[in-house]
PDB file of C-alpha atoms in Angstrom:
ATOM      1  CA  UNK A 953     102.374 108.060 123.428  1.00 87.00           C
ATOM      2  CA  UNK A 954     100.561 107.818 126.772  1.00 86.00           C
ATOM      3  CA  UNK A 955      98.198 105.280 125.195  1.00 86.00           C
ATOM      4  CA  UNK A 956     101.128 103.307 123.783  1.00 86.00           C
ATOM      5  CA  UNK A 957     102.879 103.186 127.149  1.00 85.00           C
ATOM      6  CA  UNK A 958      99.624 102.140 128.819  1.00 83.00           C
ATOM      7  CA  UNK A 959      99.275  99.320 126.295  1.00 79.00           C
ATOM      8  CA  UNK A 960     102.809  98.238 127.104  1.00 76.00           C
ATOM      9  CA  UNK A 961     102.110  98.104 130.842  1.00 74.00           C
ATOM     10  CA  UNK A 962      98.801  96.273 130.423  1.00 73.00           C
ATOM     11  CA  UNK A 963     100.054  93.796 127.855  1.00 67.00           C
ATOM     12  CA  UNK A 964      97.395  94.627 125.274  1.00 68.00           C
ATOM     13  CA  UNK A 965      97.734  93.155 121.793  1.00 69.00           C
ATOM     14  CA  UNK A 966      98.162  95.145 118.614  1.00 72.00           C
ATOM     15  CA  UNK A 967     100.693  96.255 116.013  1.00 83.00           C
ATOM     16  CA  UNK A 968     103.458  97.815 118.140  1.00 86.00           C
ATOM     17  CA  UNK A 969     105.595  99.108 115.268  1.00 88.00           C
ATOM     18  CA  UNK A 970     102.719 100.874 113.562  1.00 90.00           C
ATOM     19  CA  UNK A 971     101.368 102.265 116.832  1.00 90.00           C
ATOM     20  CA  UNK A 972     104.781 103.556 117.929  1.00 92.00           C
ATOM     21  CA  UNK A 973     105.430 105.191 114.558  1.00 93.00           C
ATOM     22  CA  UNK A 974     102.068 106.915 114.681  1.00 92.00           C
ATOM     23  CA  UNK A 975     102.510 108.043 118.307  1.00 92.00           C
ATOM     24  CA  UNK A 976     105.978 109.437 117.571  1.00 93.00           C
ATOM     25  CA  UNK A 977     104.936 111.026 114.278  1.00 92.00           C
ATOM     26  CA  UNK A 978     107.929 109.257 112.743  1.00 93.00           C
ATOM     27  CA  UNK A 979     108.659 108.061 109.230  1.00 94.00           C
ATOM     28  CA  UNK A 980     109.394 104.626 110.659  1.00 95.00           C
ATOM     29  CA  UNK A 981     110.247 102.714 113.825  1.00 95.00           C
ATOM     30  CA  UNK A 982     112.122  99.471 114.472  1.00 95.00           C
ATOM     31  CA  UNK A 983     113.065  97.522 117.586  1.00 94.00           C
ATOM     32  CA  UNK A 984     115.967  95.084 117.904  1.00 91.00           C
ATOM     33  CA  UNK A 985     117.128  93.076 120.913  1.00 88.00           C
ATOM     34  CA  UNK A 986     120.695  91.999 121.607  1.00 85.00           C
ATOM     35  CA  UNK A 987     121.041  88.235 121.774  1.00 75.00           C
ATOM     36  CA  UNK A 988     123.770  85.620 121.922  1.00 63.00           C
ATOM     37  CA  UNK A 989     127.393  85.755 122.983  1.00 58.00           C
ATOM     38  CA  UNK A 990     128.204  88.305 120.298  1.00 58.00           C
ATOM     39  CA  UNK A 991     125.259  90.525 121.327  1.00 67.00           C
ATOM     40  CA  UNK A 992     123.813  90.443 117.817  1.00 73.00           C
ATOM     41  CA  UNK A 993     120.940  92.830 117.128  1.00 78.00           C
ATOM     42  CA  UNK A 994     117.952  90.555 116.489  1.00 81.00           C
ATOM     43  CA  UNK A 995     114.983  92.378 114.863  1.00 85.00           C
ATOM     44  CA  UNK A 996     111.639  92.079 116.643  1.00 87.00           C
ATOM     45  CA  UNK A 997     109.450  94.438 114.645  1.00 89.00           C
ATOM     46  CA  UNK A 998     109.526  97.425 112.330  1.00 91.00           C
ATOM     47  CA  UNK A 999     107.203  99.652 110.306  1.00 93.00           C
ATOM     48  CA  UNK A1000     107.205 100.352 107.432  1.00 95.00           C
ATOM     49  CA  UNK A1001     109.410  98.026 105.352  1.00 93.00           C
ATOM     50  CA  UNK A1002     112.159 100.636 104.973  1.00 95.00           C
ATOM     51  CA  UNK A1003     112.724 100.472 108.743  1.00 95.00           C
ATOM     52  CA  UNK A1004     113.499  96.761 108.584  1.00 90.00           C
ATOM     53  CA  UNK A1005     115.706  97.296 105.548  1.00 91.00           C
ATOM     54  CA  UNK A1006     117.675 100.017 107.340  1.00 95.00           C
ATOM     55  CA  UNK A1007     118.155  97.754 110.367  1.00 91.00           C
ATOM     56  CA  UNK A1008     119.466  95.022 108.063  1.00 87.00           C
ATOM     57  CA  UNK A1009     121.795  97.557 106.438  1.00 90.00           C
ATOM     58  CA  UNK A1010     123.288  98.571 109.798  1.00 91.00           C
ATOM     59  CA  UNK A1011     123.707  94.927 110.741  1.00 86.00           C
ATOM     60  CA  UNK A1012     125.386  94.060 107.452  1.00 85.00           C
ATOM     61  CA  UNK A1013     127.812  96.987 107.606  1.00 88.00           C
ATOM     62  CA  UNK A1014     128.372  96.996 111.358  1.00 88.00           C
ATOM     63  CA  UNK A1015     128.172 100.780 111.462  1.00 93.00           C
ATOM     64  CA  UNK A1016     125.556 103.451 111.976  1.00 95.00           C
ATOM     65  CA  UNK A1017     123.632 105.198 114.748  1.00 97.00           C
ATOM     66  CA  UNK A1018     122.244 101.902 116.076  1.00 95.00           C
ATOM     67  CA  UNK A1019     125.611 100.216 116.736  1.00 93.00           C
ATOM     68  CA  UNK A1020     126.943 103.505 118.132  1.00 95.00           C
ATOM     69  CA  UNK A1021     123.983 103.820 120.520  1.00 95.00           C
ATOM     70  CA  UNK A1022     124.524 100.270 121.762  1.00 92.00           C
ATOM     71  CA  UNK A1023     128.264 100.868 122.192  1.00 91.00           C
ATOM     72  CA  UNK A1024     127.960 104.157 124.093  1.00 93.00           C
ATOM     73  CA  UNK A1025     124.694 103.561 125.916  1.00 93.00           C
ATOM     74  CA  UNK A1026     123.469 107.022 124.913  1.00 95.00           C
ATOM     75  CA  UNK A1027     121.015 108.148 122.217  1.00 96.00           C
ATOM     76  CA  UNK A1028     122.483 108.960 118.809  1.00 97.00           C
ATOM     77  CA  UNK A1029     120.397 111.670 117.170  1.00 96.00           C
ATOM     78  CA  UNK A1030     121.029 112.425 113.521  1.00 96.00           C
ATOM     79  CA  UNK A1031     117.723 113.714 112.071  1.00 95.00           C
ATOM     80  CA  UNK A1032     119.550 115.007 108.971  1.00 95.00           C
ATOM     81  CA  UNK A1033     121.996 112.495 107.530  1.00 95.00           C
ATOM     82  CA  UNK A1034     123.101 115.023 104.921  1.00 94.00           C
ATOM     83  CA  UNK A1035     124.805 117.007 107.685  1.00 94.00           C
ATOM     84  CA  UNK A1036     126.741 114.015 109.049  1.00 96.00           C
ATOM     85  CA  UNK A1037     130.480 113.950 108.333  1.00 96.00           C
ATOM     86  CA  UNK A1038     131.126 111.485 105.486  1.00 95.00           C
ATOM     87  CA  UNK A1039     133.913 109.793 107.446  1.00 96.00           C
ATOM     88  CA  UNK A1040     131.665 108.976 110.393  1.00 96.00           C
ATOM     89  CA  UNK A1041     129.736 106.218 108.612  1.00 96.00           C
ATOM     90  CA  UNK A1042     131.427 106.160 105.208  1.00 95.00           C
ATOM     91  CA  UNK A1043     129.674 103.070 103.904  1.00 91.00           C
ATOM     92  CA  UNK A1044     126.280 103.505 105.553  1.00 95.00           C
ATOM     93  CA  UNK A1045     125.521 107.070 104.473  1.00 96.00           C
ATOM     94  CA  UNK A1046     125.365 106.556 100.692  1.00 95.00           C
ATOM     95  CA  UNK A1047     123.442 103.310 101.155  1.00 92.00           C
ATOM     96  CA  UNK A1048     120.939 105.042 103.463  1.00 95.00           C
ATOM     97  CA  UNK A1049     120.362 107.708 100.821  1.00 94.00           C
ATOM     98  CA  UNK A1050     119.605 104.996  98.289  1.00 93.00           C
ATOM     99  CA  UNK A1051     116.970 103.629 100.680  1.00 93.00           C
ATOM    100  CA  UNK A1052     115.417 107.076 100.983  1.00 94.00           C
ATOM    101  CA  UNK A1053     116.285 107.432 104.679  1.00 95.00           C
ATOM    102  CA  UNK A1054     116.618 111.124 105.549  1.00 94.00           C
ATOM    103  CA  UNK A1055     117.450 110.984 109.239  1.00 96.00           C
ATOM    104  CA  UNK A1056     117.823 108.444 112.046  1.00 97.00           C
ATOM    105  CA  UNK A1057     117.647 108.675 115.821  1.00 97.00           C
ATOM    106  CA  UNK A1058     118.543 105.611 117.885  1.00 97.00           C
ATOM    107  CA  UNK A1059     117.753 105.088 121.560  1.00 97.00           C
ATOM    108  CA  UNK A1060     119.526 102.281 123.446  1.00 95.00           C
ATOM    109  CA  UNK A1061     117.571  99.954 125.693  1.00 94.00           C
ATOM    110  CA  UNK A1062     119.475  99.359 128.892  1.00 90.00           C
ATOM    111  CA  UNK A1063     120.403 100.406 132.386  1.00 88.00           C
ATOM    112  CA  UNK A1064     123.959 101.452 133.192  1.00 83.00           C
ATOM    113  CA  UNK A1065     126.367  99.062 131.525  1.00 83.00           C
ATOM    114  CA  UNK A1066     123.555  96.642 130.662  1.00 85.00           C
ATOM    115  CA  UNK A1067     122.433  96.790 127.018  1.00 88.00           C
ATOM    116  CA  UNK A1068     119.397  94.834 125.904  1.00 90.00           C
ATOM    117  CA  UNK A1069     118.454  96.414 122.584  1.00 92.00           C
ATOM    118  CA  UNK A1070     117.964  99.533 120.516  1.00 95.00           C
ATOM    119  CA  UNK A1071     114.968 101.536 119.310  1.00 96.00           C
ATOM    120  CA  UNK A1072     115.447 103.084 115.868  1.00 97.00           C
ATOM    121  CA  UNK A1073     113.340 106.042 114.751  1.00 97.00           C
ATOM    122  CA  UNK A1074     113.418 107.247 111.142  1.00 96.00           C
ATOM    123  CA  UNK A1075     112.852 110.965 110.613  1.00 93.00           C
ATOM    124  CA  UNK A1076     110.782 112.402 107.778  1.00 86.00           C
ATOM    125  CA  UNK A1077     111.921 114.593 104.917  1.00 83.00           C
ATOM    126  CA  UNK A1078     111.783 117.681 107.172  1.00 84.00           C
ATOM    127  CA  UNK A1079     114.953 116.307 108.815  1.00 83.00           C
ATOM    128  CA  UNK A1080     113.947 117.398 112.286  1.00 86.00           C
ATOM    129  CA  UNK A1081     113.027 115.745 115.546  1.00 89.00           C
ATOM    130  CA  UNK A1082     111.118 117.888 117.992  1.00 90.00           C
ATOM    131  CA  UNK A1083     111.827 118.046 121.698  1.00 92.00           C
ATOM    132  CA  UNK A1084     108.524 116.277 122.381  1.00 93.00           C
ATOM    133  CA  UNK A1085     109.413 113.472 119.980  1.00 93.00           C
ATOM    134  CA  UNK A1086     112.738 112.993 121.785  1.00 94.00           C
ATOM    135  CA  UNK A1087     110.971 112.927 125.157  1.00 94.00           C
ATOM    136  CA  UNK A1088     108.413 110.408 123.891  1.00 94.00           C
ATOM    137  CA  UNK A1089     111.047 108.170 122.273  1.00 95.00           C
ATOM    138  CA  UNK A1090     113.155 108.235 125.451  1.00 94.00           C
ATOM    139  CA  UNK A1091     110.124 107.294 127.547  1.00 93.00           C
ATOM    140  CA  UNK A1092     109.275 104.476 125.152  1.00 93.00           C
ATOM    141  CA  UNK A1093     112.836 103.119 125.244  1.00 94.00           C
ATOM    142  CA  UNK A1094     112.808 103.216 129.055  1.00 92.00           C
ATOM    143  CA  UNK A1095     109.478 101.362 129.232  1.00 89.00           C
ATOM    144  CA  UNK A1096     110.641  98.749 126.755  1.00 89.00           C
ATOM    145  CA  UNK A1097     113.804  98.265 128.799  1.00 89.00           C
ATOM    146  CA  UNK A1098     111.862  97.789 132.002  1.00 85.00           C
ATOM    147  CA  UNK A1099     109.419  95.404 130.386  1.00 81.00           C
ATOM    148  CA  UNK A1100     112.183  93.262 128.954  1.00 80.00           C
ATOM    149  CA  UNK A1101     114.258  93.150 132.149  1.00 79.00           C
ATOM    150  CA  UNK A1102     111.285  92.423 134.414  1.00 75.00           C
ATOM    151  CA  UNK A1103     109.242  89.986 132.351  1.00 61.00           C
ATOM    152  CA  UNK A1104     111.255  86.897 133.318  1.00 48.00           C
ATOM    153  CA  UNK A1105     112.551  88.026 136.673  1.00 41.00           C
ATOM    154  CA  UNK A1106     111.590  86.743 140.147  1.00 38.00           C
ATOM    155  CA  UNK A1107     107.876  87.085 140.717  1.00 38.00           C
ATOM    156  CA  UNK A1108     107.152  87.411 137.008  1.00 42.00           C
ATOM    157  CA  UNK A1109     107.968  84.071 135.366  1.00 37.00           C
ATOM    158  CA  UNK A1110     106.131  84.799 132.163  1.00 41.00           C
ATOM    159  CA  UNK A1111     102.717  85.474 133.674  1.00 39.00           C
ATOM    160  CA  UNK A1112     100.983  87.945 135.929  1.00 40.00           C
ATOM    161  CA  UNK A1113      99.752  87.174 139.428  1.00 40.00           C
ATOM    162  CA  UNK A1114      96.275  86.289 138.148  1.00 39.00           C
ATOM    163  CA  UNK A1115      97.466  83.655 135.712  1.00 35.00           C
ATOM    164  CA  UNK A1116      97.161  85.910 132.706  1.00 36.00           C
ATOM    165  CA  UNK A1117      99.787  86.815 130.142  1.00 36.00           C
ATOM    166  CA  UNK A1118     102.622  88.916 131.469  1.00 39.00           C
ATOM    167  CA  UNK A1119     103.017  92.433 130.102  1.00 39.00           C
ATOM    168  CA  UNK A1120     105.385  92.415 127.183  1.00 44.00           C
ATOM    169  CA  UNK A1121     103.508  92.279 123.899  1.00 44.00           C
ATOM    170  CA  UNK A1122     106.087  94.764 122.558  1.00 50.00           C
ATOM    171  CA  UNK A1123     108.871  92.352 123.396  1.00 50.00           C
ATOM    172  CA  UNK A1124     107.540  88.930 122.530  1.00 52.00           C
ATOM    173  CA  UNK A1125     110.513  86.755 121.702  1.00 49.00           C
ATOM    174  CA  UNK A1126     110.608  85.537 118.095  1.00 46.00           C
ATOM    175  CA  UNK A1127     109.950  81.832 117.574  1.00 44.00           C
ATOM    176  CA  UNK A1128     113.328  81.550 115.822  1.00 47.00           C
ATOM    177  CA  UNK A1129     116.329  83.805 115.447  1.00 53.00           C
ATOM    178  CA  UNK A1130     116.359  85.546 112.075  1.00 60.00           C
ATOM    179  CA  UNK A1131     120.143  85.717 112.152  1.00 69.00           C
ATOM    180  CA  UNK A1132     121.028  82.287 113.497  1.00 75.00           C
ATOM    181  CA  UNK A1133     122.757  81.491 110.206  1.00 82.00           C
ATOM    182  CA  UNK A1134     125.044  84.500 110.711  1.00 82.00           C
ATOM    183  CA  UNK A1135     126.309  83.063 114.000  1.00 79.00           C
ATOM    184  CA  UNK A1136     126.831  79.657 112.401  1.00 85.00           C
ATOM    185  CA  UNK A1137     128.542  81.085 109.326  1.00 87.00           C
ATOM    186  CA  UNK A1138     130.846  83.213 111.468  1.00 85.00           C
ATOM    187  CA  UNK A1139     132.010  80.122 113.319  1.00 87.00           C
ATOM    188  CA  UNK A1140     132.612  78.259 110.073  1.00 91.00           C
ATOM    189  CA  UNK A1141     134.617  81.144 108.605  1.00 92.00           C
ATOM    190  CA  UNK A1142     136.654  81.372 111.795  1.00 89.00           C
ATOM    191  CA  UNK A1143     137.666  77.731 111.332  1.00 90.00           C
ATOM    192  CA  UNK A1144     138.228  78.032 107.574  1.00 90.00           C
ATOM    193  CA  UNK A1145     140.562  81.016 107.941  1.00 91.00           C
ATOM    194  CA  UNK A1146     141.980  80.232 111.367  1.00 90.00           C
ATOM    195  CA  UNK A1147     141.045  83.666 112.666  1.00 89.00           C
ATOM    196  CA  UNK A1148     139.161  84.927 115.738  1.00 88.00           C
ATOM    197  CA  UNK A1149     135.376  85.197 115.546  1.00 82.00           C
ATOM    198  CA  UNK A1150     135.591  89.002 115.616  1.00 79.00           C
ATOM    199  CA  UNK A1151     137.651  88.977 112.430  1.00 87.00           C
ATOM    200  CA  UNK A1152     135.440  86.328 110.855  1.00 88.00           C
ATOM    201  CA  UNK A1153     132.334  88.514 111.131  1.00 83.00           C
ATOM    202  CA  UNK A1154     134.263  91.398 109.577  1.00 85.00           C
ATOM    203  CA  UNK A1155     135.232  89.210 106.638  1.00 90.00           C
ATOM    204  CA  UNK A1156     131.623  88.089 106.256  1.00 89.00           C
ATOM    205  CA  UNK A1157     130.414  91.682 106.317  1.00 84.00           C
ATOM    206  CA  UNK A1158     133.049  92.752 103.794  1.00 86.00           C
ATOM    207  CA  UNK A1159     131.924  90.074 101.370  1.00 90.00           C
ATOM    208  CA  UNK A1160     128.238  90.963 101.828  1.00 87.00           C
ATOM    209  CA  UNK A1161     128.976  94.611 101.116  1.00 82.00           C
ATOM    210  CA  UNK A1162     131.205  93.952  98.112  1.00 85.00           C
ATOM    211  CA  UNK A1163     128.609  91.615  96.591  1.00 87.00           C
ATOM    212  CA  UNK A1164     125.751  94.027  97.452  1.00 82.00           C
ATOM    213  CA  UNK A1165     123.803  91.304  99.224  1.00 85.00           C
ATOM    214  CA  UNK A1166     122.215  91.108 102.701  1.00 81.00           C
ATOM    215  CA  UNK A1167     124.482  89.599 105.309  1.00 83.00           C
ATOM    216  CA  UNK A1168     121.960  86.879 106.104  1.00 83.00           C
ATOM    217  CA  UNK A1169     121.907  85.692 102.482  1.00 87.00           C
ATOM    218  CA  UNK A1170     125.684  85.403 102.328  1.00 90.00           C
ATOM    219  CA  UNK A1171     125.647  83.585 105.678  1.00 88.00           C
ATOM    220  CA  UNK A1172     123.100  81.116 104.303  1.00 90.00           C
ATOM    221  CA  UNK A1173     125.473  80.362 101.418  1.00 92.00           C
ATOM    222  CA  UNK A1174     128.339  79.733 103.823  1.00 92.00           C
ATOM    223  CA  UNK A1175     126.251  77.411 106.000  1.00 91.00           C
ATOM    224  CA  UNK A1176     125.002  75.533 102.916  1.00 91.00           C
ATOM    225  CA  UNK A1177     128.631  75.252 101.691  1.00 91.00           C
ATOM    226  CA  UNK A1178     127.864  77.152  98.525  1.00 92.00           C
ATOM    227  CA  UNK A1179     130.493  79.702  99.553  1.00 92.00           C
ATOM    228  CA  UNK A1180     133.839  79.089 101.199  1.00 92.00           C
ATOM    229  CA  UNK A1181     136.312  81.612 102.525  1.00 91.00           C
ATOM    230  CA  UNK A1182     139.821  80.926 101.264  1.00 82.00           C
ATOM    231  CA  UNK A1183     142.660  83.016 102.679  1.00 64.00           C
ATOM    232  CA  UNK A1184     144.996  81.843  99.893  1.00 56.00           C
ATOM    233  CA  UNK A1185     143.127  84.090  97.461  1.00 46.00           C
ATOM    234  CA  UNK A1186     144.264  87.674  98.065  1.00 39.00           C
ATOM    235  CA  UNK A1187     142.303  89.269  95.244  1.00 30.00           C
ATOM    236  CA  UNK A1188     140.851  92.416  96.831  1.00 28.00           C
ATOM    237  CA  UNK A1189     137.978  92.444  94.360  1.00 32.00           C
ATOM    238  CA  UNK A1190     136.320  89.592  96.208  1.00 40.00           C
ATOM    239  CA  UNK A1191     137.968  89.967  99.587  1.00 38.00           C
ATOM    240  CA  UNK A1192     139.647  86.570  99.344  1.00 40.00           C
ATOM    241  CA  UNK A1193     136.494  84.467  98.965  1.00 41.00           C
ATOM    242  CA  UNK A1194     135.720  81.768  96.485  1.00 43.00           C
ATOM    243  CA  UNK A1195     132.773  79.576  95.708  1.00 41.00           C
ATOM    244  CA  UNK A1196     132.815  76.205  97.408  1.00 41.00           C
ATOM    245  CA  UNK A1197     132.027  73.472  94.899  1.00 36.00           C
ATOM    246  CA  UNK A1198     132.231  70.756  97.513  1.00 37.00           C
ATOM    247  CA  UNK A1199     129.212  70.218  99.746  1.00 35.00           C
ATOM    248  CA  UNK A1200     125.616  69.030  99.826  1.00 34.00           C
ATOM    249  CA  UNK A1201     124.504  71.837  97.503  1.00 33.00           C
ATOM    250  CA  UNK A1202     127.292  71.449  94.958  1.00 34.00           C
ATOM    251  CA  UNK A1203     126.562  70.182  91.413  1.00 35.00           C
ATOM    252  CA  UNK A1204     127.897  66.730  92.235  1.00 40.00           C
ATOM    253  CA  UNK A1205     126.105  66.533  95.569  1.00 41.00           C
ATOM    254  CA  UNK A1206     129.269  66.959  97.585  1.00 39.00           C
ATOM    255  CA  UNK A1207     131.059  63.916  96.173  1.00 40.00           C
ATOM    256  CA  UNK A1208     133.817  65.835  94.392  1.00 35.00           C
TER     257      UNK A1208
END
């Protein structure tokens, strides 16, 4: 972990997710930053694939150790999900088991009331996290926080004093937001149903869960007008949603 933290300070290139997972001795590691007005968790990197899939699961459901860590500002350590009360994350727990996730420990990135992201660490089948692993993960989260908060501040406008790249290879901003369509779809649903944005995202999440699809895919359908939310339909089996046959992607090209 000392080498990883040194790489972070010096801005060296590499595969941060893989290196962090190896340094922590973890089953997987993922990093997400909070962006936008709704403070959406935007994924930056993860290793292996199950880490990214678990992050997407938490985002789709809106529950889990990651959202709790962001809300409270304190680490949420659950190395053995089998011992977690079923009513704590009633939807997430069975889905996590299907993914093969045994335990999760999430460390918020932030200072005081400021939240900038969350570091997710997947535990192995032993369902334990040693004291040293906790210390290392906490140190990593603190360094990532500092790097993110300082990289664009006064005296560090994206470059070091010698004209080189500023430290921050762990926190390079993505070229485009993976979840931009979710923000757009939420706004569209808010207008369609005449409800606040907070309720609109809940309706979107409910439909994604009931249809067993990633939230981003459902959002893409809403943005493309392949799916429209209709509050006149109260059928609980589909949460009050119906397909939108009017739009640029409809069979008649949006003319009907």
